[in-house]
PDB file of C-alpha atoms in Angstrom:
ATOM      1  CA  UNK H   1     -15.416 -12.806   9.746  1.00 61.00           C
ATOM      2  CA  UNK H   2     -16.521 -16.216   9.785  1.00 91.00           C
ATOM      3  CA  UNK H   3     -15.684 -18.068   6.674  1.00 98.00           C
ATOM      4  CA  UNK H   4     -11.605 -17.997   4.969  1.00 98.00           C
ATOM      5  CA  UNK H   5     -10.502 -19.883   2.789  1.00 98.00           C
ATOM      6  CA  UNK H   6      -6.779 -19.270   1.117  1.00 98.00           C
ATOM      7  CA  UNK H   7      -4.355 -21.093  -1.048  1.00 98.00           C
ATOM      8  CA  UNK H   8      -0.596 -19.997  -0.256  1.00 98.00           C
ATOM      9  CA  UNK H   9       3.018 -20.746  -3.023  1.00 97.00           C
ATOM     10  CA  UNK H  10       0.225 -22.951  -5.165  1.00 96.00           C
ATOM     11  CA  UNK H  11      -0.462 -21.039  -7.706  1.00 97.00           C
ATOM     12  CA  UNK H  12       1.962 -20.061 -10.600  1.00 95.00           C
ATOM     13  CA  UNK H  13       0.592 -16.467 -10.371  1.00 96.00           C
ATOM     14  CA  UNK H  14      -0.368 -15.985  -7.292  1.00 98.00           C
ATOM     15  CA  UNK H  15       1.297 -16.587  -4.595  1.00 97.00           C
ATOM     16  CA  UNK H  16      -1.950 -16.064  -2.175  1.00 98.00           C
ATOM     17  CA  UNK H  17      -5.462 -16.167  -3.081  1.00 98.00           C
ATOM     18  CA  UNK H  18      -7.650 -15.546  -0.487  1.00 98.00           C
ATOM     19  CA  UNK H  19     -11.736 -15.857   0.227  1.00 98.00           C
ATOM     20  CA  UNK H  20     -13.231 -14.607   2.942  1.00 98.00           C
ATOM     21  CA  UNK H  21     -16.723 -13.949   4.359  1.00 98.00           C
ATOM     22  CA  UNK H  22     -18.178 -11.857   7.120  1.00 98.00           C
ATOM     23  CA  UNK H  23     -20.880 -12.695   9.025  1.00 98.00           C
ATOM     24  CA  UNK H  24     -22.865 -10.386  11.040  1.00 97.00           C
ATOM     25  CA  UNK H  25     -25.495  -8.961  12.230  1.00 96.00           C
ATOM     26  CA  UNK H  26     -27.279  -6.336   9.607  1.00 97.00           C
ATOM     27  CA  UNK H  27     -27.639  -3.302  12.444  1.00 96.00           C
ATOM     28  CA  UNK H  28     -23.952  -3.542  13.740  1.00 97.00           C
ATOM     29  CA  UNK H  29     -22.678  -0.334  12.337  1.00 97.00           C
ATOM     30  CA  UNK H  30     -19.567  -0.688   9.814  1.00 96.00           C
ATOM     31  CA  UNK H  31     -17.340   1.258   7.551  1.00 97.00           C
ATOM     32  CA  UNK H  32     -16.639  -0.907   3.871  1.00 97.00           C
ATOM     33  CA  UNK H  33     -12.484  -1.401   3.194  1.00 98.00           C
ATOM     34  CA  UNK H  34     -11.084   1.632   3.080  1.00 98.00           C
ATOM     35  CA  UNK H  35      -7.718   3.805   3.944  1.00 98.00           C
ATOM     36  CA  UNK H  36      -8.263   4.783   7.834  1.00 97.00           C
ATOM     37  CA  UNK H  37      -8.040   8.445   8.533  1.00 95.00           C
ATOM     38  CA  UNK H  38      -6.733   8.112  11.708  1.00 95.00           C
ATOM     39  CA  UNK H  39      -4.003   4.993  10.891  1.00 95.00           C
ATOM     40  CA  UNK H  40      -3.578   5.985   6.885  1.00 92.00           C
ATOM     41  CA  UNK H  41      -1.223   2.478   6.287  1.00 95.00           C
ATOM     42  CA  UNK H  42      -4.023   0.830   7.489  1.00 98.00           C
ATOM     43  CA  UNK H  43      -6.436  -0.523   4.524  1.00 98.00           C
ATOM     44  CA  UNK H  44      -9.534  -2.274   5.878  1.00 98.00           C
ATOM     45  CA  UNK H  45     -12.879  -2.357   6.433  1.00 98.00           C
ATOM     46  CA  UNK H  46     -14.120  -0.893  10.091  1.00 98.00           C
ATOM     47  CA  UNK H  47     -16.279  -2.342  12.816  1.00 97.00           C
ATOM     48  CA  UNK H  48     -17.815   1.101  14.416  1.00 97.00           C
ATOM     49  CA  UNK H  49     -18.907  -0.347  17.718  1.00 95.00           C
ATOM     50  CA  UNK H  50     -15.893  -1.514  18.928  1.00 95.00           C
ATOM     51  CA  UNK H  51     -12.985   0.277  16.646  1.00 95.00           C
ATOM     52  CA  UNK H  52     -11.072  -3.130  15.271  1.00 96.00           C
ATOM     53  CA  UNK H  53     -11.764  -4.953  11.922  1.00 98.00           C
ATOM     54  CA  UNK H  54     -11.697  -8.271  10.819  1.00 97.00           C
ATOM     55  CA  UNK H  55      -9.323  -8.169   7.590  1.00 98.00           C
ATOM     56  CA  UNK H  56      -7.204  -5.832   6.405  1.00 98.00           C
ATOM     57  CA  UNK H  57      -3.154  -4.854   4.959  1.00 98.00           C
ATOM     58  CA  UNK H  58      -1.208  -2.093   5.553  1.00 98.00           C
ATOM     59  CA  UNK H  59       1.438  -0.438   2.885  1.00 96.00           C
ATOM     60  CA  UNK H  60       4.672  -2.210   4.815  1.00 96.00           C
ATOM     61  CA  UNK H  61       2.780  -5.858   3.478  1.00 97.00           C
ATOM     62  CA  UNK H  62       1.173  -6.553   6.910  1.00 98.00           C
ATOM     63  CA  UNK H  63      -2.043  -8.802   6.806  1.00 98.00           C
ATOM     64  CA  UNK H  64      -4.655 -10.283   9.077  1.00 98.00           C
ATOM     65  CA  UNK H  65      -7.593 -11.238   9.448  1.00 98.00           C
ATOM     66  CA  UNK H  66      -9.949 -12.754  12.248  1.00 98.00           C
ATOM     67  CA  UNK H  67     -13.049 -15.236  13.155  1.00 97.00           C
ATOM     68  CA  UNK H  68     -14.645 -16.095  15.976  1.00 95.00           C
ATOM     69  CA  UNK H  69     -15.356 -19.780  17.647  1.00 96.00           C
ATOM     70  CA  UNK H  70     -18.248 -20.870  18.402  1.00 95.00           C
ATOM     71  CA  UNK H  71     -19.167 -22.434  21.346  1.00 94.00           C
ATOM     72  CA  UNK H  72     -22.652 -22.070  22.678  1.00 92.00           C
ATOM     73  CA  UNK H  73     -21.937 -23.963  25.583  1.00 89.00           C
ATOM     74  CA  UNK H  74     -19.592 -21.278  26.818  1.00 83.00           C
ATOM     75  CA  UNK H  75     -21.397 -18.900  28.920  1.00 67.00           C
ATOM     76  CA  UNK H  76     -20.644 -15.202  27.973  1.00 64.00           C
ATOM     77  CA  UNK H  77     -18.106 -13.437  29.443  1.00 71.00           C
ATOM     78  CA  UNK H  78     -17.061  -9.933  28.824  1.00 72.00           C
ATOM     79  CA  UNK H  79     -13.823 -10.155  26.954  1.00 88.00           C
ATOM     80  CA  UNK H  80     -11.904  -7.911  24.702  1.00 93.00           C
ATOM     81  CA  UNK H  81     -12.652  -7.656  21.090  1.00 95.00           C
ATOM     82  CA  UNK H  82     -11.842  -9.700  18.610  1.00 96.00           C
ATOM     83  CA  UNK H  83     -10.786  -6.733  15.856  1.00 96.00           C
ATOM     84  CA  UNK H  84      -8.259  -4.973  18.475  1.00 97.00           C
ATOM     85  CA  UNK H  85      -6.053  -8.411  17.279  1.00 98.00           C
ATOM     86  CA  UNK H  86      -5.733  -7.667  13.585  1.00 98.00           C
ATOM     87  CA  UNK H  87      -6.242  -3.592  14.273  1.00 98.00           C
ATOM     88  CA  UNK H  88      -3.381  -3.745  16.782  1.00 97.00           C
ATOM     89  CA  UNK H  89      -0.962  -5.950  14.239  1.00 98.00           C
ATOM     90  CA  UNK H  90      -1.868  -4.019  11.551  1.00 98.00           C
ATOM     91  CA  UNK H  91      -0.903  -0.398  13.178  1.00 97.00           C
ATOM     92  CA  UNK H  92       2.267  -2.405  15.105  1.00 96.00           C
ATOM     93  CA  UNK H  93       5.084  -2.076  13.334  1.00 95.00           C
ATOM     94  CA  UNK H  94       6.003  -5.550  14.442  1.00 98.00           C
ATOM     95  CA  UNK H  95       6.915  -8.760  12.495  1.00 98.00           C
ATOM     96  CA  UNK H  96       4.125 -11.550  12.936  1.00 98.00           C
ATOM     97  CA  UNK H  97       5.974 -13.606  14.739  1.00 98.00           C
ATOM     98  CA  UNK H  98       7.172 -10.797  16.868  1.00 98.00           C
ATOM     99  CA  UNK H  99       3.145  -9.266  17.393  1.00 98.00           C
ATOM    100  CA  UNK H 100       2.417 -13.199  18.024  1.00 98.00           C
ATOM    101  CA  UNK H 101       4.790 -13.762  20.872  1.00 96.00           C
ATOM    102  CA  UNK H 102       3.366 -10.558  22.586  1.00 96.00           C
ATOM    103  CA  UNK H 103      -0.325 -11.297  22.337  1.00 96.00           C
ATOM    104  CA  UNK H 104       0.464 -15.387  23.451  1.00 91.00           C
ATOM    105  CA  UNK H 105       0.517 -14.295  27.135  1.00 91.00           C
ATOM    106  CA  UNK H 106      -2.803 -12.343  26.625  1.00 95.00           C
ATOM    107  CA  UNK H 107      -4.308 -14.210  24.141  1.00 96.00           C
ATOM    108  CA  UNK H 108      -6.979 -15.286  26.482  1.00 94.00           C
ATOM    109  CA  UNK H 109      -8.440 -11.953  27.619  1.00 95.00           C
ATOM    110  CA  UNK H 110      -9.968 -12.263  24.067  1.00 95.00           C
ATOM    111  CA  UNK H 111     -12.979 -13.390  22.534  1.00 93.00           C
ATOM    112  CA  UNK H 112     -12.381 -17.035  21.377  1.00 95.00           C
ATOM    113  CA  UNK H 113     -10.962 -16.340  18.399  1.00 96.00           C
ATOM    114  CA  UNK H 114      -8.880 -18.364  14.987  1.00 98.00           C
ATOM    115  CA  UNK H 115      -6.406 -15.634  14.337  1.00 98.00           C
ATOM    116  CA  UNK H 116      -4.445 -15.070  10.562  1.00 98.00           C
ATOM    117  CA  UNK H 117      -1.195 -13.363  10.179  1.00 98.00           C
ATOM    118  CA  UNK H 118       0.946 -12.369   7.065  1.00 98.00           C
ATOM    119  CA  UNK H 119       4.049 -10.748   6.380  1.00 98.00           C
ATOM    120  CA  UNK H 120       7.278 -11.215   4.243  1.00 97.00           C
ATOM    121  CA  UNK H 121       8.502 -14.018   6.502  1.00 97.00           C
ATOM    122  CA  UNK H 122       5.103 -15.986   5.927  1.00 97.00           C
ATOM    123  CA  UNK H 123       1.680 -16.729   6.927  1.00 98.00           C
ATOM    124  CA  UNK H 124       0.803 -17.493  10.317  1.00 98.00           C
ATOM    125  CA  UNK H 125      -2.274 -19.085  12.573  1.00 98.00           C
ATOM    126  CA  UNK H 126      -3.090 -18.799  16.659  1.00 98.00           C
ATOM    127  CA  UNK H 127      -6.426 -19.860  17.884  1.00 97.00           C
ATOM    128  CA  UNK H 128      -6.738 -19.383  21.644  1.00 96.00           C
ATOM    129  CA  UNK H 129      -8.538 -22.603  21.378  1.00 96.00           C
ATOM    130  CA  UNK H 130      -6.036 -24.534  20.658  1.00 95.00           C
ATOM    131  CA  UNK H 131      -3.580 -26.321  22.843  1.00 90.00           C
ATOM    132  CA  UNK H 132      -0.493 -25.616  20.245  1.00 90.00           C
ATOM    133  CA  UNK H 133       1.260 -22.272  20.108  1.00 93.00           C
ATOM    134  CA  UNK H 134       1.120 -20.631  17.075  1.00 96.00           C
ATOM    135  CA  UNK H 135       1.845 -22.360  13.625  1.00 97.00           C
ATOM    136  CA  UNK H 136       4.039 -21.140  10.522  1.00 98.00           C
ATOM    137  CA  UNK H 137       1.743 -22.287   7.530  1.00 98.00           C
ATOM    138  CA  UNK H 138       3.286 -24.381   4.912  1.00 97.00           C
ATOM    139  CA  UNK H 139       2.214 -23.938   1.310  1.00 97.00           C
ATOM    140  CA  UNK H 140      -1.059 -25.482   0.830  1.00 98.00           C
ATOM    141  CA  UNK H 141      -5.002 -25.004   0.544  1.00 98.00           C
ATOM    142  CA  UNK H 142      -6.192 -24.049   3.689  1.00 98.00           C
ATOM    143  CA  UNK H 143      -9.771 -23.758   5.733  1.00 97.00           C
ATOM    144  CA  UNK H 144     -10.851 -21.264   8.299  1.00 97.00           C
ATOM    145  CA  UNK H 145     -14.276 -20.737  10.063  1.00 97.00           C
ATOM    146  CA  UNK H 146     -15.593 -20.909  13.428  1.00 97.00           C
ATOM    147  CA  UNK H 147     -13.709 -24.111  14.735  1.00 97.00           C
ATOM    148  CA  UNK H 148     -10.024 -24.500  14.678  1.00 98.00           C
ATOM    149  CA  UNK H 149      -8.239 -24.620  11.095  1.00 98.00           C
ATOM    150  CA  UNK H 150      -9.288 -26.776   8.768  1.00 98.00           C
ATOM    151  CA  UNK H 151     -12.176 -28.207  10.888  1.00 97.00           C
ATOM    152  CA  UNK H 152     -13.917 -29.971   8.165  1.00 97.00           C
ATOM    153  CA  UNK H 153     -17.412 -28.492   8.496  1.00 97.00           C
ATOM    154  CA  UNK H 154     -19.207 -28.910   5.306  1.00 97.00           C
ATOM    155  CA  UNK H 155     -19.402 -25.296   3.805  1.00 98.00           C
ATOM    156  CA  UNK H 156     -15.374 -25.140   4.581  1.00 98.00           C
ATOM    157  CA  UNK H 157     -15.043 -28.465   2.713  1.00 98.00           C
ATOM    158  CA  UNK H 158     -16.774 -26.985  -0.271  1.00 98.00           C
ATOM    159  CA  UNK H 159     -15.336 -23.580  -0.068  1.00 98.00           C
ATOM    160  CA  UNK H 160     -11.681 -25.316  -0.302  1.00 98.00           C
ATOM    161  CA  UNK H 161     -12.706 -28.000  -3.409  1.00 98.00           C
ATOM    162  CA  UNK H 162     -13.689 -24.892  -5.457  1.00 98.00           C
ATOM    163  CA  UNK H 163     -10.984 -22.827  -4.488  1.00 98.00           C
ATOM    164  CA  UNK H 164      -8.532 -25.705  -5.302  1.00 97.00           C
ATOM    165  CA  UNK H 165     -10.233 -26.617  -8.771  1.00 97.00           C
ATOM    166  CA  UNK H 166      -9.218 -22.927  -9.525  1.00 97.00           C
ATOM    167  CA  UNK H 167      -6.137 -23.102  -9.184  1.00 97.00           C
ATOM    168  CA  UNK H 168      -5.662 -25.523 -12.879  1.00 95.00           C
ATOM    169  CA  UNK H 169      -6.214 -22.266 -13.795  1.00 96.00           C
ATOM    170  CA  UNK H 170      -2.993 -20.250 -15.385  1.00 94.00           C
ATOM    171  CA  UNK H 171      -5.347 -16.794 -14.251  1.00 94.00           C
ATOM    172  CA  UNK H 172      -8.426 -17.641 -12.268  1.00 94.00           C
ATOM    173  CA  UNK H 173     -11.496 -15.632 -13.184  1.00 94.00           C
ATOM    174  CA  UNK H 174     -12.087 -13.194 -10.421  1.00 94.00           C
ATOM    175  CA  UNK H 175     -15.961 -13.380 -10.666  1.00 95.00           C
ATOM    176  CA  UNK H 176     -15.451 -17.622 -10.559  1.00 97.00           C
ATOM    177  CA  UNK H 177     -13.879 -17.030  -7.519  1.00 98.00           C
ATOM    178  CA  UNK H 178     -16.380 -14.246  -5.984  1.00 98.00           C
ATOM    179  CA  UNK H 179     -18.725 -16.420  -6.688  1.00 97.00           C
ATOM    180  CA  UNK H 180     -17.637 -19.312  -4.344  1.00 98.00           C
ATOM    181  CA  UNK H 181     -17.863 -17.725  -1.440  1.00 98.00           C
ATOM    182  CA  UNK H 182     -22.185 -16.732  -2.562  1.00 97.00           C
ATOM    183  CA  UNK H 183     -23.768 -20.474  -2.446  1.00 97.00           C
ATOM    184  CA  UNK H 184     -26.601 -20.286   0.057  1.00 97.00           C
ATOM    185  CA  UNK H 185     -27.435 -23.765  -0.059  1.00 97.00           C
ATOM    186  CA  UNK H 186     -27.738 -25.295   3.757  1.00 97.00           C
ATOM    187  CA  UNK H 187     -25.857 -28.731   5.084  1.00 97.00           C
ATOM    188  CA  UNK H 188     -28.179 -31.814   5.848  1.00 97.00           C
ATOM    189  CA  UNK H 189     -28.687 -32.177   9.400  1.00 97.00           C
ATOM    190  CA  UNK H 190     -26.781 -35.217   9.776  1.00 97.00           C
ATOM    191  CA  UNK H 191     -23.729 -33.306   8.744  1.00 97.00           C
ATOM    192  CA  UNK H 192     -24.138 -30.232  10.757  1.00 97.00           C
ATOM    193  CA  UNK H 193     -21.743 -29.725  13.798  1.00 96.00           C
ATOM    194  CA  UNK H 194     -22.529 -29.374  17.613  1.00 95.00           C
ATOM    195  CA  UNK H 195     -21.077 -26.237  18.699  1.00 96.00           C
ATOM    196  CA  UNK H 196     -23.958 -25.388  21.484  1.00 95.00           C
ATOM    197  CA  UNK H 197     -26.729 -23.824  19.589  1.00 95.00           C
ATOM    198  CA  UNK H 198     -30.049 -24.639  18.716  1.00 96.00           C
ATOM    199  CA  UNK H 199     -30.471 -26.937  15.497  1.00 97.00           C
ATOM    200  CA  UNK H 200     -32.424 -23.496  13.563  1.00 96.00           C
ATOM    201  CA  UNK H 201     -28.962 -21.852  13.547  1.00 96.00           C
ATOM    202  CA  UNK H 202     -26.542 -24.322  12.902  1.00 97.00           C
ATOM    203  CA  UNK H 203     -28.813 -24.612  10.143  1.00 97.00           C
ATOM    204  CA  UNK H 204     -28.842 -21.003   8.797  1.00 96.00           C
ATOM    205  CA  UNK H 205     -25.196 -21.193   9.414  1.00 97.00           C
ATOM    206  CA  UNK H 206     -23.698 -23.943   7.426  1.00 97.00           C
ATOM    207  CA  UNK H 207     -24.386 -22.375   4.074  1.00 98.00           C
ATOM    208  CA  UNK H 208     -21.272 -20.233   2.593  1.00 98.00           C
ATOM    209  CA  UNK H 209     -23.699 -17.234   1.886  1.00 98.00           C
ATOM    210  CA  UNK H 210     -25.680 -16.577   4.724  1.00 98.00           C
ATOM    211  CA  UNK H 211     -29.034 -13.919   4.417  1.00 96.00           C
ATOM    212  CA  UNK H 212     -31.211 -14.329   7.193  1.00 95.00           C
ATOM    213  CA  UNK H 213     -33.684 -11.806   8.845  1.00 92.00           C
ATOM    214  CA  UNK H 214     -31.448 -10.090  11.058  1.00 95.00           C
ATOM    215  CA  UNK H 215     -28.171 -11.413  10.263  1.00 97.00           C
ATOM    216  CA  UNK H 216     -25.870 -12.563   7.349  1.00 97.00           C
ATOM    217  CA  UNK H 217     -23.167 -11.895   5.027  1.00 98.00           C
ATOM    218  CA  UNK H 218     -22.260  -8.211   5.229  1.00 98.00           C
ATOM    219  CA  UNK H 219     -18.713  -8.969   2.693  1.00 98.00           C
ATOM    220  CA  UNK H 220     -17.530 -10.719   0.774  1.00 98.00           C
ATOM    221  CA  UNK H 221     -13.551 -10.145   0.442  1.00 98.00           C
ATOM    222  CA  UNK H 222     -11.191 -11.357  -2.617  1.00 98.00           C
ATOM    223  CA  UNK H 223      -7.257 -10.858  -2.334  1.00 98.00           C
ATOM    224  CA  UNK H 224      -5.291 -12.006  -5.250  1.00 98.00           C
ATOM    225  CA  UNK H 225      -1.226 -11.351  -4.249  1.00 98.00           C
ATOM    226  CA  UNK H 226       1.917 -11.977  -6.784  1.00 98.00           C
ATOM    227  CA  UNK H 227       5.073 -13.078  -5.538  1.00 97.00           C
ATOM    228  CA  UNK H 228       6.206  -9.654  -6.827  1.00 97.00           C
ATOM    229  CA  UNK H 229       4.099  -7.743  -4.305  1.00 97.00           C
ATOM    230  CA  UNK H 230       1.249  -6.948  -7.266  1.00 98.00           C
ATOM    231  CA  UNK H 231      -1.983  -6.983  -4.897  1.00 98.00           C
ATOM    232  CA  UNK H 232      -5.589  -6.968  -5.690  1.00 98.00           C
ATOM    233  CA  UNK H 233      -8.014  -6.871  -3.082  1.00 98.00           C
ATOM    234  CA  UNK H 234     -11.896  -6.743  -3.942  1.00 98.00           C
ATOM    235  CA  UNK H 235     -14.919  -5.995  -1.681  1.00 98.00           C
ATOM    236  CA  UNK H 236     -18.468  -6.817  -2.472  1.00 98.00           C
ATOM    237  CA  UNK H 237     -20.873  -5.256   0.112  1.00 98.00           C
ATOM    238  CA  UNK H 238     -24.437  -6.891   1.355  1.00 97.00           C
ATOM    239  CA  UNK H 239     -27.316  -5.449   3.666  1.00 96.00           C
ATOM    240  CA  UNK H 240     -30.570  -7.331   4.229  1.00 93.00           C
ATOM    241  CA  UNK H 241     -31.970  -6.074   1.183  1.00 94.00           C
ATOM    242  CA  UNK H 242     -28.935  -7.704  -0.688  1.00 94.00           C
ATOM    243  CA  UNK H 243     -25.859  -5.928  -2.955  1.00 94.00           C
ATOM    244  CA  UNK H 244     -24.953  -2.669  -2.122  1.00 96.00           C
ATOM    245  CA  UNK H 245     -21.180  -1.561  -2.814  1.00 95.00           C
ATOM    246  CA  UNK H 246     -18.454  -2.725  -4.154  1.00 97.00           C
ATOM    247  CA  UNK H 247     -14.840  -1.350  -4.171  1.00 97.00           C
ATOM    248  CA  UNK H 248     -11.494  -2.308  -5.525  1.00 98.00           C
ATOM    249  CA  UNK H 249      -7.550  -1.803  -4.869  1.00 98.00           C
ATOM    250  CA  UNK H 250      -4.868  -2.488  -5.758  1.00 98.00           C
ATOM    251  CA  UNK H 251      -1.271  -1.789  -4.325  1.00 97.00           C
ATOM    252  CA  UNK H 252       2.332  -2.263  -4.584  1.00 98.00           C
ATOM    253  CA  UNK H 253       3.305  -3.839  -1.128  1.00 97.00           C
ATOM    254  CA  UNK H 254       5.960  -6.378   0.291  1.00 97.00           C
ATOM    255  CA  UNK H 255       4.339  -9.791  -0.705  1.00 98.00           C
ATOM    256  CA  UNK H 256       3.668 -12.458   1.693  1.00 98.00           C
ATOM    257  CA  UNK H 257       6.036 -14.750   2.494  1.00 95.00           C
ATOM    258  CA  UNK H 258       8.959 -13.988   0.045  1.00 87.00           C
ATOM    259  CA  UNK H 259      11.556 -13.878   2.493  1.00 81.00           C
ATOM    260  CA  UNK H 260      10.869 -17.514   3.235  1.00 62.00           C
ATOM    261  CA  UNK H 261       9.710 -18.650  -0.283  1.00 49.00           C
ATOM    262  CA  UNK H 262      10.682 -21.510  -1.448  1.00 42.00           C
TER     263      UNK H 262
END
């Protein structure tokens, strides 16, 4: 998952509306959203190589999701995987802040990683990047990629503006929305970061959309929440050719941050 963008209590429908785009490459094998066989509360899509996933709820009102951060002058190290974060939460049991104080002292044997947590207490944020401990979000429009949150990197910047002109809305279109996250235009140069990589892929990667030859965006992910617990969520599904599925759900589940609504 590389690109999130979400506005949370600022909307007077929705409570959370959420944007998010994976990035990755086209042969890494993956299962779209769906109910897992083997953890049926869990619904999300499914990284195959390594078990975890990068968004996802479960039926108790649970959410996460996951990106990575980039830093190319890191060298690699062999670390554990991203999705066991959001996997693990998701099949937990636990509160967010209680699955967030448990991970804190581990949080390093991880990829570098900008972490998202919901439930009915509220929406949460750890990077293992950063030198805070993890934050309780305030209502607001918020930013996530592959720095720290709300890193204003140009597609993020855009991403938010649309998002937040949507919200004059009384019910935002969910095909305006969709559509946000599908611009493929690139920065400038002179606005690109420096996060270690050669000036070709910062390139290909500053555009919201990304279709390159190997590697792009596989989803694109919409969740729409009520304060009442009324939940949308809708997946649109890319290879390297371009569209393939799309699928659509919607539950009755414990909304985010009610208890602490104000």
């Amino acid at each position: 998952m590389c690109l999130i963008s979400f506005a949370y209590q600022c909307h007077p429908q929705y409570s959370l509306i959420l944007l998010a785009n994976r990035d990755e490459f086209y042969q890494r094998p993956t299962q779209p959203m769906h109910y897992w066989e083997d953890l049926p509360g869990i619904l999300a899509g499914r990284d195959l190589e390594m078990g975890g996933t990068w968004l996802g709820v479960n039926r108790n009102g649970a959410f996460s999701a996951v990106t990575n951060f980039r830093d190319g002058r890191r060298g690699a190290v062999n670390r554990r995987s991203r999705g066991e974060l959001t996997r693990n939460y998701l099949s937990s049991g636990l509160s967010a802040t209680d699955y967030l104080d448990r991970i804190e002292a581990e949080q390093f044997s991880y990829g570098d990683f900008n972490l998202l947590l919901g439930d009915s207490n509220g929406l949460y944020y750890l990077s293992n990047r950063s030198k805070q401990s993890w934050q309780h979000l305030s209502p607001g429009v918020y930013g996530m990629s592959n720095a720290l949150l709300d890193t204003p990197w140009p597609k993020l910047q855009q991403v938010k503006q649309e998002l937040q002109a949507q919200l004059q809305y009384p019910e935002p279109a969910m095909e305006q929305l969709l559509n946000i996250m599908t611009n493929p235009r690139t920065a400038a140069d002179a606005d690109l970061p420096d996060t270690g990589i050669s000036l070709e892929w910062e390139r290909m990667l500053s555009s919201a959309f990304i279709h390159a030859e190997n590697y792009g965006t596989r989803a694109i992910t919409l969740l729409l929440q009520k304060p009442c617990g009324e939940t949308r969520i809708v997946e649109h599904n890319f290879a390297g050719e371009g569209a393939t599925e799309r699928y659509e759900y919607r539950l009755q589940i414990p909304a985010i941050g009610t208890t602490s609504a104000v």
